[in-house]
């Protein structure tokens, strides 16, 4: 019977922290680990070889895969900043870890490499976890290639971080890379349960892009786009557009039937303003006729959304779970630390669930897998 365990440590000494976290995870998995995911903060960057060496020795397997993150999640708690490592160990599930170095320019081929390691055709019961380096990541060819090659398998993950503290790291066993794609395919007996929770509420109805140029939106519903943006932002935010961009974002619907329902749209930053042209820009190209909406970051709406997402997933305890959260959520957003981990623990008890705060998230929106922001992605594997 499959089993899993989680361990977490905020010890400053890398070896001791890894031994403590891996030891607790190993005990929860019944004393044997076939594979493990390990998430660590950048505080261990200089001592990562010692940390991984201790984890591999404690767990008794080289199938230890993971990435650095802005923070870690585990044992019903969230640790943002400082030193912390979380380990999720499992036994009894077929697992295929991978580490693909230096993906730049070859993102589209990553899916074929992963599929070749599965030991059989991809299945709806497969959960493929991907942890890319977000620097220079060409997300569209990566995700398209993954979906094409892995077909019915479900995809989740997060971008390693944080780039401010140094190059994001990815690893497998004792091998450490940067600019790579780390991950693992977990082959369960049932399709995984996956939920996506968002941090925004719609501030407008759907708007039509009536004029655009590349990444720039020039008109919305026949009006200057920046006029519409400022009207929704209102003073004093409308008088400080750079500050407004942190709160008033853009939704790109992906669900045709309910385009503005929670989990039905992507969220993107406004990355540029052109006051003279009364325009604003997104990080991706926009076409004439495209429908968008303006959305506001809202902690109260986010609280309700995660509770609704957990309710929709059902309350039965999983074998294990993974939670990938946005680095822009957590205590700085909700005003209190550990809120989401507490909600998850209340929903599933002390089920072995671990994860990290990433630079971006990867998960399902509508019928496709997307690069996400300001979201939390929860994946659960059942017996």
Coordinates of C-alpha atoms in Angstrom, one line a residue:
X1 CA 0.0 0.0 0.0
X2 CA 1.4 3.4 -0.9
X3 CA 2.4 5.7 2.0
X4 CA 4.0 9.1 2.4
X5 CA 5.4 11.4 5.1
X6 CA 6.5 15.0 5.4
X7 CA 9.3 16.6 7.4
X8 CA 10.3 20.2 7.8
X9 CA 13.2 22.0 9.5
X10 CA 14.3 25.6 9.8
X11 CA 17.7 24.7 11.2
X12 CA 20.6 26.9 10.1
X13 CA 23.0 24.0 9.6
X14 CA 22.2 22.4 6.2
X15 CA 23.2 18.9 7.1
X16 CA 21.3 18.8 10.4
X17 CA 18.2 20.4 8.8
X18 CA 18.2 17.9 6.0
X19 CA 18.6 15.0 8.4
X20 CA 15.7 16.2 10.6
X21 CA 13.3 16.9 7.7
X22 CA 14.2 13.7 5.8
X23 CA 14.1 11.6 8.9
X24 CA 10.6 12.8 9.8
X25 CA 9.4 12.2 6.2
X26 CA 10.9 8.8 6.1
X27 CA 9.2 7.8 9.3
X28 CA 5.8 9.0 7.9
X29 CA 6.4 6.9 4.8
X30 CA 6.8 3.7 6.8
X31 CA 10.6 3.7 7.0
X32 CA 11.2 3.3 3.2
X33 CA 11.4 6.0 0.5
X34 CA 11.2 5.1 -3.1
X35 CA 11.4 8.8 -4.1
X36 CA 11.1 12.2 -2.5
X37 CA 10.6 15.9 -3.3
X38 CA 12.7 18.4 -1.4
X39 CA 12.1 22.1 -1.3
X40 CA 14.6 24.5 0.2
X41 CA 14.9 28.3 0.6
X42 CA 17.9 30.2 -0.9
X43 CA 19.4 30.5 2.6
X44 CA 21.0 27.1 1.9
X45 CA 22.4 28.0 -1.6
X46 CA 26.0 27.9 -0.5
X47 CA 25.6 24.6 1.4
X48 CA 23.2 22.9 -0.9
X49 CA 25.6 20.0 -1.7
X50 CA 25.8 19.2 2.1
X51 CA 22.0 19.5 2.4
X52 CA 21.3 17.1 -0.5
X53 CA 24.0 14.7 0.6
X54 CA 22.4 14.4 4.0
X55 CA 18.9 14.0 2.6
X56 CA 20.0 11.3 0.2
X57 CA 21.8 9.4 2.9
X58 CA 18.9 9.7 5.3
X59 CA 16.3 8.7 2.8
X60 CA 18.3 5.9 1.3
X61 CA 17.6 6.9 -2.3
X62 CA 19.0 9.1 -5.0
X63 CA 15.5 9.8 -6.3
X64 CA 15.3 13.1 -4.5
X65 CA 14.1 15.9 -6.7
X66 CA 13.3 19.6 -6.1
X67 CA 14.1 23.2 -6.4
X68 CA 14.8 26.3 -4.4
X69 CA 11.8 28.5 -3.6
X70 CA 10.9 31.8 -1.9
X71 CA 9.5 29.7 0.9
X72 CA 8.3 26.2 1.7
X73 CA 5.1 24.6 2.8
X74 CA 4.9 21.5 5.0
X75 CA 3.3 19.9 8.1
X76 CA 0.5 22.5 8.1
X77 CA 2.9 25.5 8.1
X78 CA 4.4 28.0 5.8
X79 CA 7.9 29.3 6.1
X80 CA 8.7 32.4 4.0
X81 CA 12.3 33.7 4.0
X82 CA 15.1 32.6 6.2
X83 CA 16.3 29.0 6.3
X84 CA 13.8 26.2 5.8
X85 CA 13.7 22.8 4.1
X86 CA 10.7 20.6 3.5
X87 CA 10.8 16.9 2.4
X88 CA 7.9 14.8 1.1
X89 CA 8.9 11.1 0.9
X90 CA 6.8 8.4 -0.6
X91 CA 6.9 4.6 -1.0
X92 CA 4.7 2.3 -3.1
X93 CA 4.0 4.6 -6.0
X94 CA 5.9 4.3 -9.3
X95 CA 8.0 7.4 -9.6
X96 CA 10.2 8.7 -12.4
X97 CA 12.4 11.7 -11.3
X98 CA 14.2 13.8 -14.0
X99 CA 16.5 16.7 -14.3
X100 CA 16.9 18.3 -17.8
X101 CA 19.8 20.8 -17.8
X102 CA 20.0 24.0 -19.8
X103 CA 16.6 24.0 -21.6
X104 CA 17.1 27.4 -23.3
X105 CA 16.0 27.1 -26.9
X106 CA 15.0 23.5 -26.4
X107 CA 11.8 23.9 -24.2
X108 CA 9.6 22.3 -26.8
X109 CA 11.5 19.0 -26.6
X110 CA 11.3 18.6 -22.8
X111 CA 7.9 16.8 -23.0
X112 CA 9.3 14.1 -25.3
X113 CA 12.3 13.5 -22.9
X114 CA 10.0 13.2 -19.9
X115 CA 7.5 10.9 -21.7
X116 CA 10.4 8.6 -22.8
X117 CA 11.2 8.0 -19.1
X118 CA 7.7 7.0 -18.0
X119 CA 8.1 3.3 -18.8
X120 CA 4.7 3.3 -20.6
X121 CA 2.2 5.6 -22.3
X122 CA 1.1 8.6 -20.3
X123 CA -2.2 8.0 -18.4
X124 CA -4.8 10.2 -16.8
X125 CA -3.7 8.7 -13.5
X126 CA -0.2 10.2 -13.9
X127 CA 0.8 13.4 -12.1
X128 CA 3.8 15.1 -13.7
X129 CA 5.5 17.8 -11.5
X130 CA 7.7 20.3 -13.2
X131 CA 10.0 22.8 -11.5
X132 CA 11.6 25.1 -14.1
X133 CA 14.1 27.9 -13.8
X134 CA 11.9 31.0 -14.6
X135 CA 14.8 33.1 -15.9
X136 CA 14.5 33.3 -19.7
X137 CA 11.8 30.6 -19.6
X138 CA 9.9 30.3 -22.9
X139 CA 6.7 29.2 -21.2
X140 CA 4.6 28.7 -24.3
X141 CA 6.8 26.2 -26.2
X142 CA 7.6 24.4 -22.9
X143 CA 3.9 23.9 -21.9
X144 CA 2.8 23.1 -25.4
X145 CA 5.5 20.5 -25.7
X146 CA 4.7 19.0 -22.3
X147 CA 1.0 18.7 -23.2
X148 CA 1.6 17.3 -26.6
X149 CA 4.0 14.6 -25.4
X150 CA 2.3 13.8 -22.1
X151 CA -1.3 13.8 -23.4
X152 CA -3.7 12.7 -20.7
X153 CA -1.3 13.1 -17.8
X154 CA -1.9 16.0 -15.4
X155 CA 0.7 18.8 -15.1
X156 CA 1.4 21.0 -12.1
X157 CA 4.5 22.8 -10.8
X158 CA 6.2 26.1 -10.0
X159 CA 9.0 28.3 -11.1
X160 CA 12.1 28.0 -8.9
X161 CA 13.1 31.1 -7.0
X162 CA 14.1 33.5 -5.9
X163 CA 16.4 35.1 -8.6
X164 CA 17.1 38.1 -6.3
X165 CA 19.1 36.0 -3.9
X166 CA 21.1 34.3 -6.7
X167 CA 20.4 31.8 -9.5
X168 CA 17.5 29.5 -8.8
X169 CA 18.6 25.9 -8.2
X170 CA 17.1 22.6 -9.3
X171 CA 18.4 19.2 -8.3
X172 CA 18.1 15.4 -8.6
X173 CA 20.0 13.3 -6.0
X174 CA 23.3 15.1 -5.4
X175 CA 23.4 16.8 -8.8
X176 CA 22.6 20.5 -8.7
X177 CA 21.8 22.7 -11.8
X178 CA 20.6 26.1 -12.6
X179 CA 18.7 27.0 -15.8
X180 CA 17.3 23.5 -15.7
X181 CA 13.9 21.7 -15.4
X182 CA 13.6 19.4 -12.4
X183 CA 10.6 17.2 -11.8
X184 CA 9.0 13.9 -11.2
X185 CA 6.2 11.8 -12.6
X186 CA 4.1 10.0 -10.0
X187 CA 2.0 7.2 -11.3
X188 CA -1.1 6.7 -9.1
X189 CA -4.1 4.4 -9.3
X190 CA -6.6 7.2 -9.8
X191 CA -6.6 10.5 -11.6
X192 CA -5.1 13.2 -9.3
X193 CA -7.4 15.8 -7.7
X194 CA -6.2 19.2 -8.7
X195 CA -7.5 22.6 -7.6
X196 CA -6.5 26.1 -8.5
X197 CA -7.2 29.1 -6.3
X198 CA -6.8 32.7 -7.3
X199 CA -6.2 36.0 -5.5
X200 CA -8.3 38.4 -7.5
X201 CA -11.9 39.4 -8.0
X202 CA -13.3 40.9 -11.3
X203 CA -13.4 44.7 -11.3
X204 CA -15.1 44.9 -14.7
X205 CA -17.2 42.8 -17.0
X206 CA -15.6 41.4 -20.1
X207 CA -14.1 44.1 -22.3
X208 CA -13.2 43.8 -26.0
X209 CA -9.8 44.8 -27.4
X210 CA -10.8 47.0 -30.3
X211 CA -7.3 48.2 -31.2
X212 CA -3.9 46.7 -30.3
X213 CA -0.3 46.7 -31.4
X214 CA 1.8 43.7 -30.3
X215 CA 1.8 43.8 -26.5
X216 CA 0.0 47.1 -26.3
X217 CA -3.7 47.5 -25.8
X218 CA -4.7 50.8 -27.4
X219 CA -8.5 50.6 -27.2
X220 CA -11.1 48.8 -25.1
X221 CA -14.7 48.8 -26.3
X222 CA -13.8 51.7 -28.6
X223 CA -12.3 53.8 -25.8
X224 CA -8.7 54.6 -25.0
X225 CA -7.4 51.7 -23.0
X226 CA -5.6 53.7 -20.4
X227 CA -8.7 55.8 -19.8
X228 CA -10.6 52.6 -19.0
X229 CA -7.8 51.4 -16.7
X230 CA -7.6 54.7 -14.8
X231 CA -11.4 54.9 -14.4
X232 CA -11.4 51.5 -12.7
X233 CA -8.3 52.2 -10.6
X234 CA -9.8 55.5 -9.4
X235 CA -7.9 58.1 -7.3
X236 CA -5.4 57.9 -5.7
X237 CA -4.2 54.8 -7.5
X238 CA -5.0 56.3 -10.9
X239 CA -2.5 59.1 -10.1
X240 CA 0.3 56.6 -9.5
X241 CA 0.2 54.0 -12.3
X242 CA 3.2 52.0 -11.1
X243 CA 1.5 51.5 -7.8
X244 CA -1.8 50.8 -9.5
X245 CA -0.2 48.0 -11.5
X246 CA 0.4 46.1 -8.2
X247 CA -3.3 46.0 -7.5
X248 CA -5.2 46.3 -10.7
X249 CA -4.4 43.4 -13.1
X250 CA -5.7 41.9 -16.3
X251 CA -7.7 38.7 -16.6
X252 CA -7.3 36.6 -19.8
X253 CA -10.3 34.2 -19.9
X254 CA -9.8 30.5 -20.7
X255 CA -13.2 29.1 -19.7
X256 CA -15.7 29.8 -22.5
X257 CA -18.7 29.0 -20.5
X258 CA -17.8 30.9 -17.3
X259 CA -14.9 33.2 -18.3
X260 CA -14.7 35.1 -15.0
X261 CA -15.4 32.3 -12.5
X262 CA -12.5 31.6 -10.1
X263 CA -10.1 29.3 -11.9
X264 CA -11.5 30.3 -15.3
X265 CA -8.9 32.9 -16.3
X266 CA -5.2 33.8 -16.3
X267 CA -3.9 36.8 -14.4
X268 CA -1.3 39.0 -15.9
X269 CA 0.6 42.2 -14.8
X270 CA 0.4 45.4 -16.7
X271 CA 4.0 45.8 -17.7
X272 CA 4.0 49.2 -19.3
X273 CA 2.0 52.5 -19.6
X274 CA 2.0 54.9 -22.5
X275 CA 0.2 58.0 -21.3
X276 CA 0.5 60.0 -24.5
X277 CA -1.0 57.1 -26.5
X278 CA -3.5 56.3 -23.6
X279 CA -2.4 52.7 -23.8
X280 CA -1.0 49.9 -21.6
X281 CA 0.9 46.7 -22.3
X282 CA 0.8 43.1 -21.1
X283 CA 3.7 40.6 -21.1
X284 CA 2.2 38.8 -24.1
X285 CA 0.8 39.9 -27.4
X286 CA -2.8 40.9 -27.6
X287 CA -5.0 40.6 -30.6
X288 CA -7.9 42.8 -31.8
X289 CA -11.3 41.2 -30.8
X290 CA -9.8 39.5 -27.7
X291 CA -11.9 39.6 -24.5
X292 CA -10.2 40.6 -21.3
X293 CA -11.3 42.0 -17.9
X294 CA -9.6 44.1 -15.2
X295 CA -9.3 42.3 -11.8
X296 CA -8.2 43.5 -8.4
X297 CA -6.0 41.6 -5.9
X298 CA -8.2 41.1 -2.9
X299 CA -7.3 39.0 0.2
X300 CA -10.9 38.6 1.3
X301 CA -11.9 37.2 -2.1
X302 CA -8.8 35.0 -2.0
X303 CA -9.8 33.5 1.4
X304 CA -13.2 32.6 0.0
X305 CA -11.7 31.2 -3.1
X306 CA -9.4 28.8 -1.4
X307 CA -12.1 27.6 0.9
X308 CA -14.4 27.0 -2.2
X309 CA -11.6 25.2 -4.0
X310 CA -10.9 22.9 -1.1
X311 CA -14.6 22.1 -0.7
X312 CA -14.8 21.2 -4.4
X313 CA -11.9 18.8 -4.1
X314 CA -13.7 16.7 -1.5
X315 CA -12.5 16.1 2.1
X316 CA -11.2 12.5 1.9
X317 CA -7.5 12.2 2.9
X318 CA -5.1 11.7 0.0
X319 CA -1.9 9.5 0.0
X320 CA 0.0 12.7 -0.5
X321 CA -0.3 16.2 -1.8
X322 CA 1.7 19.1 -3.3
X323 CA 0.9 22.8 -2.9
X324 CA 2.6 25.4 -5.1
X325 CA 1.9 28.9 -4.0
X326 CA 2.7 32.3 -5.5
X327 CA 5.4 34.3 -3.7
X328 CA 3.0 37.3 -3.9
X329 CA 0.5 35.5 -1.7
X330 CA 1.4 34.4 1.9
X331 CA 1.8 36.7 4.8
X332 CA 2.4 39.8 2.8
X333 CA -0.9 39.4 1.1
X334 CA -3.2 38.0 3.8
X335 CA -1.6 39.9 6.7
X336 CA -1.0 36.6 8.6
X337 CA 1.4 33.8 8.0
X338 CA 0.4 30.2 7.4
X339 CA -3.2 30.9 6.4
X340 CA -3.4 28.7 3.4
X341 CA -1.6 25.8 5.0
X342 CA -4.0 26.0 7.9
X343 CA -7.0 25.8 5.5
X344 CA -5.5 22.8 3.7
X345 CA -4.8 21.0 7.0
X346 CA -8.3 21.7 8.2
X347 CA -9.6 20.2 5.0
X348 CA -7.4 17.1 4.9
X349 CA -6.2 16.7 8.5
X350 CA -2.5 15.9 8.8
X351 CA -2.2 14.4 5.3
X352 CA 1.4 14.5 4.0
X353 CA 1.3 17.7 1.9
X354 CA 4.3 19.8 1.1
X355 CA 5.3 22.4 -1.5
X356 CA 6.9 25.8 -2.1
X357 CA 6.4 29.4 -2.9
X358 CA 7.3 29.9 -6.5
X359 CA 8.1 32.7 -8.9
X360 CA 5.1 31.4 -11.0
X361 CA 2.8 28.4 -10.9
X362 CA 1.8 25.8 -13.5
X363 CA -1.6 24.2 -13.4
X364 CA -4.9 23.7 -15.3
X365 CA -7.2 26.5 -16.4
X366 CA -10.1 25.2 -18.4
X367 CA -8.9 22.4 -20.7
X368 CA -5.2 23.5 -20.9
X369 CA -2.2 23.7 -18.7
X370 CA -1.1 27.3 -18.2
X371 CA 1.6 29.5 -16.6
X372 CA -0.1 31.1 -13.7
X373 CA 0.5 34.1 -11.4
X374 CA -1.1 35.0 -8.0
X375 CA -2.4 31.5 -7.7
X376 CA -2.1 28.4 -5.5
X377 CA -2.1 25.0 -7.2
X378 CA -3.0 21.9 -5.0
X379 CA -2.5 18.4 -6.4
X380 CA -3.7 15.3 -4.4
X381 CA -2.9 11.7 -5.1
X382 CA -5.3 9.0 -3.9
X383 CA -5.0 5.3 -3.4

